[in-house]
Short mmCIF file of C-alpha atoms in Angstrom, two decimals:
data_model
loop_
_atom_site.label_atom_id
_atom_site.label_comp_id
_atom_site.label_asym_id
_atom_site.label_seq_id
_atom_site.Cartn_x
_atom_site.Cartn_y
_atom_site.Cartn_z
CA ASP A 1 17.59 -13.71 -2.43
CA LEU A 2 14.56 -15.08 -0.73
CA ALA A 3 12.78 -16.11 -3.92
CA ARG A 4 15.77 -18.10 -5.14
CA ALA A 5 16.07 -19.90 -1.83
CA VAL A 6 12.44 -20.87 -1.89
CA MET A 7 12.19 -22.36 -5.34
CA PRO A 8 14.51 -23.30 -8.31
CA ASP A 9 12.86 -20.84 -10.63
CA GLY A 10 12.87 -18.00 -8.09
CA LEU A 11 14.33 -15.32 -10.30
CA ALA A 12 11.67 -15.87 -13.00
CA TRP A 13 9.06 -16.16 -10.22
CA GLN A 14 9.97 -12.81 -8.78
CA ASN A 15 10.00 -11.18 -12.16
CA ALA A 16 6.46 -12.55 -12.80
CA ASN A 17 5.35 -11.36 -9.46
CA GLY A 18 6.50 -7.84 -9.73
CA ASN A 19 9.35 -6.01 -11.41
CA VAL A 20 8.81 -7.01 -15.15
CA LEU A 21 4.92 -7.15 -14.57
CA GLY A 22 5.00 -3.78 -12.91
CA VAL A 23 6.58 -2.15 -15.95
CA TYR A 24 3.94 -3.79 -18.16
CA LEU A 25 1.00 -2.53 -16.07
CA HIS A 26 2.42 0.88 -15.90
CA GLY A 27 2.88 1.05 -19.61
CA LEU A 28 -0.86 0.23 -19.97
CA LEU A 29 -1.81 2.92 -17.57
CA MET A 30 0.29 5.70 -19.19
CA LYS A 31 -0.39 4.87 -22.91
CA HIS A 32 -3.14 2.32 -23.65
CA PRO A 33 -6.65 3.43 -24.59
CA ILE A 34 -8.00 0.65 -22.50
CA ALA A 35 -6.64 2.25 -19.31
CA ALA A 36 -8.67 5.48 -19.79
CA PRO A 37 -10.86 4.65 -16.67
CA ALA A 38 -7.81 4.40 -14.44
CA ARG A 39 -6.40 7.71 -15.82
CA ASP A 40 -9.84 9.34 -15.21
CA TYR A 41 -9.85 8.01 -11.64
CA LEU A 42 -6.35 9.35 -10.91
CA LYS A 43 -7.32 12.75 -12.35
CA SER A 44 -10.48 12.86 -10.16
CA ARG A 45 -8.27 12.13 -7.08
CA GLY A 46 -5.89 14.85 -8.00
CA PHE A 47 -2.91 12.65 -9.04
CA ASN A 48 -0.99 13.61 -12.08
CA SER A 49 1.27 11.62 -14.48
CA THR A 50 4.38 12.47 -12.36
CA VAL A 51 2.93 10.82 -9.35
CA ALA A 52 1.96 7.86 -11.51
CA LYS A 53 5.54 7.54 -12.72
CA ASN A 54 7.02 8.01 -9.27
CA TRP A 55 5.11 5.19 -7.85
CA GLN A 56 4.94 3.15 -11.04
CA LEU A 57 1.09 2.93 -10.77
CA GLY A 58 -0.38 0.50 -13.37
CA TYR A 59 -3.70 -0.77 -14.77
CA ALA A 60 -5.15 -4.28 -14.72
CA PRO A 61 -7.57 -4.68 -17.56
CA ASP A 62 -10.90 -6.47 -17.23
CA GLN A 63 -10.22 -8.77 -20.18
CA ASP A 64 -8.09 -11.84 -19.56
CA LEU A 65 -6.30 -11.72 -22.96
CA TYR A 66 -3.97 -8.89 -22.06
CA LEU A 67 -2.16 -10.50 -19.18
CA ARG A 68 -2.35 -13.98 -20.82
CA LYS A 69 -0.53 -12.60 -23.90
CA TRP A 70 1.99 -10.90 -21.65
CA ALA A 71 2.71 -14.09 -19.69
CA ALA A 72 3.00 -16.05 -23.06
CA GLU A 73 5.34 -13.53 -24.60
CA ASN A 74 7.56 -13.63 -21.51
CA LYS A 75 7.39 -17.42 -21.34
CA TYR A 76 5.74 -17.49 -17.88
CA PRO A 77 3.42 -20.51 -17.63
CA GLU A 78 0.13 -20.24 -15.86
CA ALA A 79 1.33 -22.38 -12.97
CA LEU A 80 4.12 -19.95 -12.31
CA MET A 81 1.81 -16.94 -12.63
CA ALA A 82 -0.45 -18.68 -9.96
CA ARG A 83 2.45 -19.32 -7.63
CA ALA A 84 3.28 -15.59 -7.92
CA GLY A 85 -0.28 -14.64 -7.05
CA VAL A 86 -0.90 -12.88 -10.34
CA PHE A 87 -3.37 -15.55 -11.40
CA ALA A 88 -6.06 -17.06 -9.19
CA GLU A 89 -7.47 -20.48 -9.53
CA SER A 90 -11.21 -21.49 -9.50
CA ASP A 91 -12.69 -24.57 -7.80
CA SER A 92 -12.64 -26.23 -11.22
CA GLY A 93 -8.89 -25.57 -11.65
CA ARG A 94 -9.19 -22.81 -14.27
CA ARG A 95 -6.67 -20.10 -13.77
CA TYR A 96 -7.48 -16.43 -14.43
CA PRO A 97 -5.95 -12.93 -13.73
CA ARG A 98 -6.57 -12.12 -9.99
CA PHE A 99 -6.82 -8.33 -10.71
CA ARG A 100 -9.36 -6.98 -13.12
CA SER A 101 -10.36 -3.38 -13.71
CA ARG A 102 -8.16 -2.04 -11.07
CA LEU A 103 -5.58 0.66 -10.50
CA MET A 104 -2.50 -1.22 -9.63
CA ILE A 105 -0.31 -0.06 -6.79
CA PRO A 106 3.14 -1.82 -6.54
CA ILE A 107 4.03 -3.09 -2.99
CA ARG A 108 7.81 -2.99 -2.45
CA SER A 109 10.23 -4.50 -0.09
CA GLU A 110 12.42 -2.33 2.13
CA GLY A 111 15.01 -2.61 -0.60
CA GLY A 112 12.60 -1.33 -3.27
CA GLU A 113 11.91 -4.68 -5.08
CA CYS A 114 8.29 -5.01 -6.19
CA ILE A 115 6.96 -8.05 -4.24
CA GLY A 116 3.21 -7.68 -4.70
CA PHE A 117 0.35 -5.37 -5.66
CA SER A 118 -2.61 -3.66 -4.22
CA GLY A 119 -5.50 -3.24 -6.68
CA ARG A 120 -8.11 -0.43 -6.39
CA LEU A 121 -11.42 -1.34 -8.00
CA LEU A 122 -12.48 1.17 -10.72
CA VAL A 123 -15.96 -0.06 -11.51
CA PRO A 124 -18.79 -0.41 -8.95
CA ASP A 125 -19.21 -4.02 -7.91
CA ALA A 126 -21.05 -4.93 -4.64
CA LYS A 127 -19.47 -8.46 -4.73
CA ALA A 128 -15.74 -7.22 -5.14
CA ALA A 129 -13.60 -5.71 -2.47
CA LYS A 130 -12.62 -1.97 -3.05
CA TYR A 131 -8.98 -2.94 -2.53
CA LEU A 132 -7.50 -6.29 -3.30
CA ASN A 133 -3.95 -7.25 -2.21
CA SER A 134 -1.66 -9.94 -3.71
CA PRO A 135 -2.00 -13.21 -1.62
CA GLU A 136 0.90 -13.94 0.58
CA THR A 137 3.74 -15.72 -1.31
CA PRO A 138 7.26 -16.69 -0.43
CA ILE A 139 8.46 -13.09 -1.02
CA PHE A 140 5.32 -11.21 0.10
CA THR A 141 4.06 -11.38 3.72
CA LYS A 142 1.84 -8.51 4.69
CA SER A 143 3.06 -8.64 8.36
CA LYS A 144 6.57 -7.91 7.21
CA VAL A 145 5.85 -4.97 4.83
CA LEU A 146 5.01 -1.19 5.55
CA PHE A 147 3.84 0.42 2.26
CA GLY A 148 6.25 3.10 0.97
CA PHE A 149 8.91 2.40 3.57
CA ASP A 150 11.46 1.95 0.97
CA LYS A 151 11.02 5.59 -0.08
CA SER A 152 10.35 7.03 3.49
CA LYS A 153 12.87 5.44 5.66
CA LYS A 154 15.56 8.08 5.02
CA ALA A 155 13.04 10.90 5.94
CA ILE A 156 11.86 8.85 9.10
CA ASN A 157 15.47 8.57 10.16
CA LYS A 158 16.10 12.31 9.59
CA GLU A 159 12.84 13.39 11.38
CA GLY A 160 13.26 10.95 14.24
CA TYR A 161 9.67 9.74 14.02
CA ALA A 162 7.39 8.03 11.62
CA ILE A 163 3.78 8.92 10.69
CA ILE A 164 1.66 5.89 10.22
CA LEU A 165 -1.34 6.16 7.89
CA GLU A 166 -4.04 3.79 6.91
CA GLY A 167 -4.28 4.12 3.16
CA GLN A 168 -1.72 3.77 0.47
CA LEU A 169 -3.18 6.66 -1.48
CA ASP A 170 -3.05 8.75 1.72
CA MET A 171 0.69 7.78 2.00
CA ILE A 172 1.43 8.77 -1.60
CA THR A 173 -0.34 12.08 -1.24
CA ALA A 174 1.50 12.98 1.90
CA TYR A 175 4.81 12.00 0.49
CA GLU A 176 4.32 13.88 -2.73
CA ALA A 177 3.28 16.93 -0.75
CA GLY A 178 6.62 16.97 1.10
CA VAL A 179 5.58 15.06 4.30
CA GLN A 180 7.96 12.18 3.60
CA ASN A 181 8.37 10.50 7.03
CA VAL A 182 5.20 8.50 6.41
CA CYS A 183 4.33 4.81 5.57
CA ALA A 184 1.10 2.71 5.72
CA SER A 185 0.28 -0.70 6.92
CA GLN A 186 -1.01 -3.44 4.57
CA GLY A 187 -4.42 -3.78 6.36
CA THR A 188 -2.94 -5.60 9.25
CA ALA A 189 -2.14 -4.78 12.83
CA PHE A 190 1.44 -3.89 13.75
CA THR A 191 3.76 -6.84 14.17
CA ASP A 192 7.10 -7.58 15.60
CA GLU A 193 8.53 -7.37 12.14
CA HIS A 194 7.19 -3.85 11.66
CA VAL A 195 8.67 -2.90 15.05
CA LYS A 196 12.06 -4.13 13.92
CA MET A 197 11.88 -2.07 10.69
CA LEU A 198 10.87 1.10 12.36
CA LYS A 199 13.23 0.70 15.34
CA ARG A 200 16.20 1.02 13.00
CA HIS A 201 15.21 4.58 12.11
CA ALA A 202 12.99 6.16 14.86
CA GLN A 203 11.93 5.95 18.50
CA GLU A 204 8.59 7.73 18.03
CA VAL A 205 5.52 6.96 15.95
CA VAL A 206 2.43 9.17 15.26
CA LEU A 207 -0.68 7.18 14.25
CA CYS A 208 -3.05 9.05 11.99
CA PHE A 209 -6.02 6.76 11.32
CA ASP A 210 -9.63 7.54 10.52
CA ALA A 211 -11.55 9.51 13.13
CA ASP A 212 -14.11 6.75 13.84
CA ASN A 213 -14.51 3.76 16.12
CA ALA A 214 -12.56 1.48 13.67
CA GLY A 215 -9.68 4.08 13.61
CA TYR A 216 -9.63 4.05 17.42
CA LYS A 217 -9.56 0.29 17.68
CA ALA A 218 -6.63 0.25 15.01
CA ALA A 219 -4.77 2.83 17.08
CA GLU A 220 -5.27 0.78 20.24
CA ARG A 221 -4.06 -2.48 18.57
CA SER A 222 -1.02 -0.61 17.25
CA TYR A 223 -0.14 0.77 20.65
CA GLN A 224 -0.27 -2.66 22.17
CA ILE A 225 2.62 -3.65 19.94
CA LEU A 226 4.52 -0.41 19.72
CA GLY A 227 4.31 0.68 23.39
CA PRO A 228 5.96 -2.37 24.86
CA ALA A 229 8.74 -2.19 22.18
CA GLY A 230 9.79 1.23 23.68
CA PHE A 231 8.29 3.60 21.14
CA THR A 232 6.72 6.91 22.08
CA VAL A 233 3.27 6.59 20.61
CA LYS A 234 1.16 9.56 19.71
CA VAL A 235 -2.08 9.90 17.89
CA ALA A 236 -3.06 12.70 15.49
CA THR A 237 -6.82 13.36 15.15
CA LEU A 238 -7.98 14.96 11.85
CA PRO A 239 -11.34 16.70 11.46
CA LYS A 240 -14.40 14.55 11.16
CA GLY A 241 -14.81 13.36 7.56
CA GLU A 242 -11.26 14.04 6.56
CA ASP A 243 -8.37 11.77 5.82
CA PRO A 244 -4.73 12.80 4.93
CA ASP A 245 -5.48 12.79 1.27
CA SER A 246 -8.48 15.04 1.37
CA LEU A 247 -7.12 17.30 3.99
CA ILE A 248 -3.80 17.87 2.04
CA LYS A 249 -5.60 18.45 -1.33
CA SER A 250 -8.18 20.75 0.17
CA GLN A 251 -6.13 22.75 2.74
CA GLY A 252 -2.48 21.93 2.03
CA ALA A 253 0.39 20.13 3.55
CA ASP A 254 1.09 22.77 6.24
CA VAL A 255 -2.41 22.22 7.72
CA PHE A 256 -1.80 18.49 7.75
CA ARG A 257 1.48 19.04 9.43
CA SER A 258 -0.29 21.19 12.09
CA PHE A 259 -2.48 18.21 13.18
CA ILE A 260 0.56 16.05 13.35
CA ALA A 261 2.30 18.49 15.56
CA LYS A 262 -0.68 18.56 17.91
CA ALA A 263 -0.80 14.78 18.19
CA ALA A 264 -1.59 13.60 21.67
CA ASP A 265 0.27 10.98 23.72
CA PHE A 266 -1.63 7.72 23.28
CA LEU A 267 -2.91 7.49 26.83
CA ASP A 268 -4.23 11.09 26.76
CA PHE A 269 -5.93 10.24 23.45
CA GLN A 270 -7.42 7.21 24.94
CA ILE A 271 -8.86 9.06 27.84
CA THR A 272 -10.33 11.77 25.65
CA HIS A 273 -11.92 9.16 23.43
CA LYS A 274 -13.55 7.34 26.30
CA GLN A 275 -14.87 10.62 27.73
CA ARG A 276 -16.51 11.37 24.39
CA SER A 277 -17.86 7.98 23.76
#
């Protein structure tokens, strides 16, 4: 695999980066008292234990000792953990866990291997990003990954089109509610690699981004890649203040589907937006 080709200890490196670590973090979330804040957060968002198991959600503790102990028990040196993006390194050279007090969402390759994580902050901290992704590594490149695509590609192929959402939790909510031809970007604009992935399964894309100026710009950037590649590009506009997660949980999947069904061709959407702005 790619990890083996990049470095001699590739298999151990891949395990440290994802598959084994994902199991450990998931175990903390499901059973350990220290993960109570993460379980409370999931409950507040309407996610149950079944969803947590289906997506192998996990918890990264605030204290260093948990991850350091796990690495030592699995004979993963700090240097390896740093190469895997699990540990970060300070200017002074001290290594420490990159993710702290976060709900951990595994990021998987198209084949289903865990190649990185996205961590959702669970405690208010003005200096920390709400979402933190693994850094790019030899097996994780944001521009080559669509979140959830390993699960949704069969449904995308069956339906003939892909619904592209902004957030990972939006994608999880939609998929678990039965709208399974969905995936989400990793906080980057669409790339040629994304196009290749989607092109194998569909010829049409429905963009469903936030109904604000940032969402409009994201849709415009996406169209600039998807349109020339031959995709039919449509845009679904949700009610102001709603995202797929909130809409599905408050009004149900059928209401969400109705907005997807009313998606406008991108050029019509663009004209309407400019008339309103």
